Coordinates of C-alpha atoms in Angstrom, one line a residue:
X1 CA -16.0 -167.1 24.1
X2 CA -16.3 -170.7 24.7
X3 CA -14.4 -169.6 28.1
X4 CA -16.9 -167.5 29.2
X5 CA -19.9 -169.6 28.1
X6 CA -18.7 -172.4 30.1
X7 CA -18.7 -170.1 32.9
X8 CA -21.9 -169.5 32.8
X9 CA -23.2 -172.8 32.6
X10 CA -21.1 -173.9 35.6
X11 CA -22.8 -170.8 37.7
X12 CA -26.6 -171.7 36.2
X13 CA -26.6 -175.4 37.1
X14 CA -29.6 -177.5 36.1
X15 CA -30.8 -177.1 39.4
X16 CA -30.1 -173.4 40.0
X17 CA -31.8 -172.7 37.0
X18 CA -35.0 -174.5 37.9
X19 CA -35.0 -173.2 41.3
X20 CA -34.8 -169.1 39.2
X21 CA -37.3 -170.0 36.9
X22 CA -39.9 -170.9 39.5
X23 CA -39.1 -167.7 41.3
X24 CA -39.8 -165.5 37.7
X25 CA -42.9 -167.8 37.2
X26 CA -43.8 -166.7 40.9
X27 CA -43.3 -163.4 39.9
X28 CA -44.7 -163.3 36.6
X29 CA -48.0 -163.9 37.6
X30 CA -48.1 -161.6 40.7
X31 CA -47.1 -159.4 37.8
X32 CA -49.7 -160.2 35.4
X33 CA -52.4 -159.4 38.0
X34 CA -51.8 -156.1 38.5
X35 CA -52.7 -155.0 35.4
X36 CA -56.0 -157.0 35.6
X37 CA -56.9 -155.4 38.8
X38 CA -59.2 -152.4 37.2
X39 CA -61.0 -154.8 34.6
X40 CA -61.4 -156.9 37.5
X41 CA -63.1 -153.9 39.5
X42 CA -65.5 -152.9 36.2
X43 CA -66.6 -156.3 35.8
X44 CA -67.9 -157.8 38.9
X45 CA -68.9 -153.8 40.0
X46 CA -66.4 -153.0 42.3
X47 CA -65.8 -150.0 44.4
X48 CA -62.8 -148.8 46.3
X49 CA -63.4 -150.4 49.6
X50 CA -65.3 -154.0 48.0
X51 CA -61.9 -153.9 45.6
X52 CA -59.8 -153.5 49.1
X53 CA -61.5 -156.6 50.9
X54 CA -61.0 -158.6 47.8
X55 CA -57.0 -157.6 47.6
X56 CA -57.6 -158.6 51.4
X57 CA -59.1 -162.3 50.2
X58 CA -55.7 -162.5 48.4
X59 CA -53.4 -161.3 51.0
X60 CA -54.9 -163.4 53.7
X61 CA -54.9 -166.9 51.5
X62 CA -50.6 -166.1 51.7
X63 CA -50.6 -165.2 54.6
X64 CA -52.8 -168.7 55.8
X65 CA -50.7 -171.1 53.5
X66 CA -47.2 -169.4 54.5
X67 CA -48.0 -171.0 57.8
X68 CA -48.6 -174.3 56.9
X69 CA -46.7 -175.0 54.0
X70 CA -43.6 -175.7 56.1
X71 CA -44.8 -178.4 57.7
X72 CA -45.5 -180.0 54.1
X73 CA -42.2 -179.2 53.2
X74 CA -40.4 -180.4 56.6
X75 CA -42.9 -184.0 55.5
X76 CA -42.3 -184.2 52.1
X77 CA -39.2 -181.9 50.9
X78 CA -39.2 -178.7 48.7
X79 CA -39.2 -180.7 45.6
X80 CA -42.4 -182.0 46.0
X81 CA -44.2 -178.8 47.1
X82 CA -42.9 -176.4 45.2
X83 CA -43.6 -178.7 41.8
X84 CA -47.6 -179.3 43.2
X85 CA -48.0 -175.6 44.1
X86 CA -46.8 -174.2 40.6
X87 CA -48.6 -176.6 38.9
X88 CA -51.8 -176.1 40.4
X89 CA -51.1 -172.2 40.3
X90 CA -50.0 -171.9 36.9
X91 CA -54.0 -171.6 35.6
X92 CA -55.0 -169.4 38.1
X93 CA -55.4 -166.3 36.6
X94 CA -57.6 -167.8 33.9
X95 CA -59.8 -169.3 36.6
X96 CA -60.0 -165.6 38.3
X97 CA -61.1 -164.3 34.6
X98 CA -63.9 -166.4 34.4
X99 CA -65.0 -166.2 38.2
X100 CA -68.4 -165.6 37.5
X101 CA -70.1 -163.4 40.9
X102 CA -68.0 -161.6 44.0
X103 CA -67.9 -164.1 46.1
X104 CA -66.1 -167.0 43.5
X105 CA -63.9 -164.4 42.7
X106 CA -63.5 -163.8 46.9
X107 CA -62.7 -167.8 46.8
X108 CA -60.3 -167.5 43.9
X109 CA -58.2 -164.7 45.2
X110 CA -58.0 -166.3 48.3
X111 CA -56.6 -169.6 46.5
X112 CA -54.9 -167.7 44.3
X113 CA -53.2 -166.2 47.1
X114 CA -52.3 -169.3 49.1
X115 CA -50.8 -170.9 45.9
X116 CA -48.6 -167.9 45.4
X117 CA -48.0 -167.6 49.0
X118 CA -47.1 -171.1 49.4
X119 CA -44.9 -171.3 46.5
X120 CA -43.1 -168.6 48.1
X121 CA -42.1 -170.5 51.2
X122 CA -41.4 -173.9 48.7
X123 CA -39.2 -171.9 46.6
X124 CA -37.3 -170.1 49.0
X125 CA -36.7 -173.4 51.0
X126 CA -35.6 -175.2 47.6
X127 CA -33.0 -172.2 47.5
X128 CA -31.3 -173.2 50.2
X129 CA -31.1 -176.8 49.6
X130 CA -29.3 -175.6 46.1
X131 CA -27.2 -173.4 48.0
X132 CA -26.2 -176.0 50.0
X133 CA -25.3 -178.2 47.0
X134 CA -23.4 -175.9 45.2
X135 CA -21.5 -174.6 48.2
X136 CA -22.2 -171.2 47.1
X137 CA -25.0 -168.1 47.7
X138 CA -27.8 -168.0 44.9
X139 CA -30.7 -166.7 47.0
X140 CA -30.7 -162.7 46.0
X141 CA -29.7 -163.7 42.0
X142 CA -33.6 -165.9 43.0
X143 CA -35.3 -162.8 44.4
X144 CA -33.4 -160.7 41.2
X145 CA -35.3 -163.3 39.1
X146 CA -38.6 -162.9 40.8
X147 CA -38.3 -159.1 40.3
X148 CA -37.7 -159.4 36.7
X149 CA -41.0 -162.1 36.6
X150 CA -43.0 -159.5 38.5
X151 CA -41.6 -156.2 35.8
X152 CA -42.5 -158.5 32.5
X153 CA -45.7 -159.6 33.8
X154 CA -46.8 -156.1 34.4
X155 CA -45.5 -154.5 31.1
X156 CA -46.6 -157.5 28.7
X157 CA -49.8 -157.6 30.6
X158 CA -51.1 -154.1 29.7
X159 CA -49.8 -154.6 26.1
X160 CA -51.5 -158.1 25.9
X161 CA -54.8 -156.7 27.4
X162 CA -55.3 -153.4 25.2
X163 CA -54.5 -155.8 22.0
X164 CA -56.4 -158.8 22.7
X165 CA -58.2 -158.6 26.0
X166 CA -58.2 -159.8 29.4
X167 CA -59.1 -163.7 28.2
X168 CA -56.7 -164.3 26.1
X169 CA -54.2 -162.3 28.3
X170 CA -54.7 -164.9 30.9
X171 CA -54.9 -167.4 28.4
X172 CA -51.2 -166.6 27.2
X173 CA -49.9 -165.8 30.9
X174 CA -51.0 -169.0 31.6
X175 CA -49.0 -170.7 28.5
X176 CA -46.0 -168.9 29.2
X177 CA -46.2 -169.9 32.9
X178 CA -47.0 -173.6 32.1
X179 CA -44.0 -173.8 29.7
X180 CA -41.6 -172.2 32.7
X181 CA -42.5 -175.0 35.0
X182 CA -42.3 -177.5 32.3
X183 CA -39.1 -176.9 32.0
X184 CA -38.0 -176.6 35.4
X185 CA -40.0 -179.6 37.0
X186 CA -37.6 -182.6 36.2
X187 CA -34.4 -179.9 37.6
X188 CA -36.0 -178.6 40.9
X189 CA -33.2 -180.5 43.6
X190 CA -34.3 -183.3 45.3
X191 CA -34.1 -182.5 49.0
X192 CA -31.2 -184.8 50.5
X193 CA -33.8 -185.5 53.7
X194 CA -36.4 -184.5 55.1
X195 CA -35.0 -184.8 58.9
X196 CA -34.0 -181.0 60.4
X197 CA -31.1 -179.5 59.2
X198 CA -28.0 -180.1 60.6
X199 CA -29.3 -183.6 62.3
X200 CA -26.3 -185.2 60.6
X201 CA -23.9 -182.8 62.6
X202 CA -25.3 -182.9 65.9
X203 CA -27.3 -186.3 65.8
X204 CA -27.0 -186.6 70.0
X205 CA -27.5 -182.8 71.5
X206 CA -30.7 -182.8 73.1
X207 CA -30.4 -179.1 73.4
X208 CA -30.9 -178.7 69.8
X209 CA -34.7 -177.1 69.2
X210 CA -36.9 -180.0 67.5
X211 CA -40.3 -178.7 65.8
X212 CA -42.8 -176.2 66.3
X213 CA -42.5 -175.6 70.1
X214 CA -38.5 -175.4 69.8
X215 CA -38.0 -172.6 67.3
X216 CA -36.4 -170.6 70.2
X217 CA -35.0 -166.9 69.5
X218 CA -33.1 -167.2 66.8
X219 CA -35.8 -167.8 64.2
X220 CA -38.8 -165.1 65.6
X221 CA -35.3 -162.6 65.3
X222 CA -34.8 -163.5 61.9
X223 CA -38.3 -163.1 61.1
X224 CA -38.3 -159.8 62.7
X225 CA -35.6 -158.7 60.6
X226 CA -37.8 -160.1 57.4
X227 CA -40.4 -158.0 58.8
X228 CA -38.4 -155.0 59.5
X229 CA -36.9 -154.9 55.8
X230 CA -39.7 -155.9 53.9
X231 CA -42.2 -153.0 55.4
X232 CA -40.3 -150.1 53.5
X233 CA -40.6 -151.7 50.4
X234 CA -44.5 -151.9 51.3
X235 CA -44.4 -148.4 52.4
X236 CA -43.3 -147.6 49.2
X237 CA -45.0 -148.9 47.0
X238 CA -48.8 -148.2 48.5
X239 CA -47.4 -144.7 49.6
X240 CA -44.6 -143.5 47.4
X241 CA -46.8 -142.4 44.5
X242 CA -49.1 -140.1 47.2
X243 CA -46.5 -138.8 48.9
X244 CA -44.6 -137.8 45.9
X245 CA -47.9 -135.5 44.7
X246 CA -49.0 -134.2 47.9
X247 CA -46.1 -133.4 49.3
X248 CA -43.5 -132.8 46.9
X249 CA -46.3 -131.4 44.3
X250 CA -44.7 -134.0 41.2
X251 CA -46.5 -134.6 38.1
X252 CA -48.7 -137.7 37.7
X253 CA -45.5 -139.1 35.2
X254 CA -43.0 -138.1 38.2
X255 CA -44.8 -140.1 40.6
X256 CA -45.2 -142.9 39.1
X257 CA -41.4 -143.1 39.4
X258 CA -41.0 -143.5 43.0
X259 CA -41.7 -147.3 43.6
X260 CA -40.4 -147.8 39.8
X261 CA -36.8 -146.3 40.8
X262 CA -36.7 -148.3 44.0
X263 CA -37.7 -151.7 42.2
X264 CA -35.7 -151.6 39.2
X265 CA -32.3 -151.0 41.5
X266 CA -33.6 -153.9 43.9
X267 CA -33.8 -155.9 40.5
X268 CA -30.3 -155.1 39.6
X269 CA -28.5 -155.1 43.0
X270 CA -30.0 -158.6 43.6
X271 CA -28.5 -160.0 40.8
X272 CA -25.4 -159.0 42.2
X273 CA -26.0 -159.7 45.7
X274 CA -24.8 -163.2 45.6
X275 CA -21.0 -162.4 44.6
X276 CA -21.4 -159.6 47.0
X277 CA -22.4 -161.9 50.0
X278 CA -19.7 -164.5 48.8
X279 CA -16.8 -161.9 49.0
X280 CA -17.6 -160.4 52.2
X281 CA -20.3 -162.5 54.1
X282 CA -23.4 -162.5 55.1
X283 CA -23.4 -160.3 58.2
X284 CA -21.1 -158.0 56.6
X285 CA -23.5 -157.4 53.3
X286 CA -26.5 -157.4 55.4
X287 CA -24.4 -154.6 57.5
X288 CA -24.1 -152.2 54.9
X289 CA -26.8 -152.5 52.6
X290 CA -29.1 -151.5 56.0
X291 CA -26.7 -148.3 56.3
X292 CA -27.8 -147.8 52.4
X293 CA -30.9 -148.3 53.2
X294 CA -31.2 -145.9 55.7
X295 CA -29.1 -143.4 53.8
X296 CA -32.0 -143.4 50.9
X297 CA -34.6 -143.6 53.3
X298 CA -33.4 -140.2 55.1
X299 CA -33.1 -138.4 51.3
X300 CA -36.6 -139.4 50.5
X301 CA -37.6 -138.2 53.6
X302 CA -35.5 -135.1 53.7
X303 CA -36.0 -134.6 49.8
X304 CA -36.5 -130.4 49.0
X305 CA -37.9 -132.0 46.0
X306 CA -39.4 -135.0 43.6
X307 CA -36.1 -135.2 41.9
X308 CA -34.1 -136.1 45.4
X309 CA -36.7 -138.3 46.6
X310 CA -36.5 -140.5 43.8
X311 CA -33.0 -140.7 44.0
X312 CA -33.4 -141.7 47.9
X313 CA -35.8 -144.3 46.9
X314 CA -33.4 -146.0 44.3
X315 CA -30.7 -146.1 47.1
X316 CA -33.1 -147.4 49.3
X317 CA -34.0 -150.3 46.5
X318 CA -30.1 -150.9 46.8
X319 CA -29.9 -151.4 50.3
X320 CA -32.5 -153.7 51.2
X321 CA -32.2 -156.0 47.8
X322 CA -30.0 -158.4 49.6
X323 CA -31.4 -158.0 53.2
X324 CA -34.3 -160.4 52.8
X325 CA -32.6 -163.3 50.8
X326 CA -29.7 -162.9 53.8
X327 CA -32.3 -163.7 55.9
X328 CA -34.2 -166.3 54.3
X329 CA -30.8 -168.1 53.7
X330 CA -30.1 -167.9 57.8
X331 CA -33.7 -169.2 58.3
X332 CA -33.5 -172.3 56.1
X333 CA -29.6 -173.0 57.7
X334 CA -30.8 -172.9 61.6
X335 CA -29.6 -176.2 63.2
X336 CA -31.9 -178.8 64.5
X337 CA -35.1 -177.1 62.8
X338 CA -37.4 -179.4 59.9
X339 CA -37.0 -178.0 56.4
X340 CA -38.9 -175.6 55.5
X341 CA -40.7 -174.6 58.9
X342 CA -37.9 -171.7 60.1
X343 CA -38.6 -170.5 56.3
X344 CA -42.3 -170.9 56.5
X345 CA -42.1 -168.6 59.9
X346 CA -39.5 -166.1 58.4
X347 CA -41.8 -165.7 54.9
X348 CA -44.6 -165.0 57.2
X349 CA -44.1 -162.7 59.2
X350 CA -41.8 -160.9 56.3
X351 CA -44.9 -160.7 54.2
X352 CA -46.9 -159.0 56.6
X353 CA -44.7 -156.2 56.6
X354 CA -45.9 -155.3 53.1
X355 CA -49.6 -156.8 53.5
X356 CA -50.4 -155.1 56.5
X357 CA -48.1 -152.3 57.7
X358 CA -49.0 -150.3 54.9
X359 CA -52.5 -149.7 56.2
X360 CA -51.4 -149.1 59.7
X361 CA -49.0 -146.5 57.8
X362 CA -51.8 -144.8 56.0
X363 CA -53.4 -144.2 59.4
X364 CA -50.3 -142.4 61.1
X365 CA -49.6 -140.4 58.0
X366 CA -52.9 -138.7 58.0
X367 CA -52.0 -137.1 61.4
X368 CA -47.7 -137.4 60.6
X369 CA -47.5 -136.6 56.9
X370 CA -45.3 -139.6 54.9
X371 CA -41.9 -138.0 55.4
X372 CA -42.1 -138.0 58.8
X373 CA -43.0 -142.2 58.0
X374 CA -40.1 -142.6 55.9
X375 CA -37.6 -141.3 58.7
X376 CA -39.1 -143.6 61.3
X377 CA -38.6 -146.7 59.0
X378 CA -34.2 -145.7 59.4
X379 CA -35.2 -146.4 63.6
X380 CA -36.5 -149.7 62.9
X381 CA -33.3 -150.3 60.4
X382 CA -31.2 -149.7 62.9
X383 CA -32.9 -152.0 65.5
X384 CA -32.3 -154.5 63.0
X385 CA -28.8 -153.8 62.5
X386 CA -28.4 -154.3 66.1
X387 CA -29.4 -157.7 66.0
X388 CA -28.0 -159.1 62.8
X389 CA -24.8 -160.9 64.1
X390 CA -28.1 -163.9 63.7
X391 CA -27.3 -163.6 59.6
X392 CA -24.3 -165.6 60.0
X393 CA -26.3 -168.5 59.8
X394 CA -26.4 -167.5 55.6
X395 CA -22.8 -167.9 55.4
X396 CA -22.9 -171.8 56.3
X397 CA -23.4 -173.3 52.7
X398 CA -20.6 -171.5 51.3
X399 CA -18.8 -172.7 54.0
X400 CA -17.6 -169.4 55.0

């Protein structure tokens, strides 16, 4: 027993385990806010397309702070950032409760957004740097940890709000999250430096890409490839559901099943994605769980019925769990680039795959039907695939 318990604490280091937490506080509250989202709509008097334009508020404060919170971090370091950003984030949703007309609520959201947006690209970048430390992968057990934040918050937070109401639901997310960030603020690393990575190892090759203007290929592929596998998971869960009933004719119950098979097996594969990607690299990993991918992809779009299409789904969860932490490992380990700013281009354009494709997805289907969606999405896969010799660049803190 005492072998295996000091096991564990030698694989959840004080700093790996700050670094998790911040992902299942970032997670938690996304989590927590879906549940809010109809009381939200009752109480300010909300329809469908007014409650669309305010989801928009939220995706476009991300979307804004993704792409400057790299340069904060390339100033400053991760540490810094990700501890502000959390802090100031932690009473958010209490704020939004309280917002008292539309358009305070429109400002909120968007803030709300850009906290949890920013956060993302901190956290991610803070990753890394622990990677780096410890010599070995961490970044899918991370995004495992921000599944499970985003699963909790949405099953306490229905509980929570048919007991005691949406107040003191936020009040309590808001406890919770405060005592998760307590804990992990005086553990998040300290970023070594603040100078580009690798500066160290090639402090007099003028061919190296410096800044902004020198991102070169590399980093707008790997962003691609963030964009690529994060718009299934978008397409899933906007579209799953519908598809499921008008196409498949399930039940309401059977329905609700498609984006909950595919999330729950991304939960558990990323917890195991990091021993994964240390036995076999990053290329490798990234290799096959795109062939899963596109192995559930072609069931669910295939499926003769509900039954099969859930099953495709779940192996579709599988197959992309580990592609995006691959990437976002290669982005933060691209020589010659400031910390945080190949991240902070990666996150974005990776989180518009599931902020905006969907809509563009709801126009083709109208014409296409969602099947014929969901076997276009294994094309794109395989583009990926083509270029993903770039995801080497994940393998270089475990020195493989």
């Amino acid at each position: 027993m005492s072998e295996s318990s000091n096991a564990i604490r030698s694989m959840m280091t004080r700093e790996r385990s700050a670094v998790s937490l911040i992902f299942l506080a970032n997670g938690f509250l996304i989590g927590s806010w879906a549940p809010k989202i109809p009381e939200f709509a009752s109480r300010l008097g909300l329809d469908e397309s007014e409650l669309g334009l305010m989801i928009l508020c939220f995706g476009v404060g991300s979307l804004c702070a993704m792409a400057l919170v790299g340069v904060a971090i390339a100033r400053n370091g991760s540490q810094q950032v990700v501890r502000i950003l959390a802090a100031i984030a932690t009473p958010s949703l209490l704020v939004l409760t309280l917002a008292p007309s539309i358009w305070s609520a429109a400002l909120v959201l968007f803030a709300l957004g850009g906290l949890i947006g920013g956060m993302d690209v901190a956290m991610n970048a803070n990753a890394v740097e622990v990677e780096k430390h410890e010599h070995r992968a961490i970044m899918s057990s991370c995004h495992g940890f921000w599944s499970l934040g985003g699963v909790l918050g949405a099953a306490l937070g229905g509980l929570l709000i048919s007991v005691f109401g949406v107040f003191t639901h936020s009040l309590l997310v808001s406890l919770l999250t405060a005592m998760m960030v307590a804990f992990a603020w005086p553990r998040v690393l300290a970023d070594p430096t603040t100078a580009p990575a690798d500066a160290a190892h090639h402090p007099k090759d003028p061919a190296r890409p410096r800044g902004l203007s020198g991102l070169g290929a590399t980093v707008w592929l790997t962003g691609i490839i963030c964009l690529i596998m994060m718009t299934p998971e978008g397409a899933i869960l906007d579209w799953g559901a519908l598809y499921m009933r008008q196409e498949l004719s399930a039940s309401p119950a059977m329905s609700g099943l498609a984006f909950g098979a595919f999330s729950a097996a991304m939960a558990m594969m990323r917890f195991l994605g990091d021993l994964v990607r240390d036995r076999f690299g990053a290329v490798r990993t990234f290799r096959v769980s795109s062939l899963l991918a596109i192995l559930g992809l072609s069931l669910a779009g295939m499926a003769p019925s509900p039954a099969w299409a859930i099953a495709g789904f779940a192996i579709t969860g599988l197959g992309l769990a580990n592609t995006v932490p691959i990437a976002f490992s290669a982005a933060g380990n691209l020589p010659g680039l400031p910390r945080g700013l190949a991240i902070s281009v990666v996150t974005f354009m990776g989180y518009s795959g599931i902020l905006f494709a969907p809509s563009i997805i709801g126009f083709i289907a109208e014409h296409t039907g969602f099947a014929v969606i969901y076997l276009s999405l294994t094309v794109l896969i395989a583009l990926a695939i083509g270029f993903s010799g770039i995801t080497q660049h994940a393998d270089r803190p475990t020195g493989s």
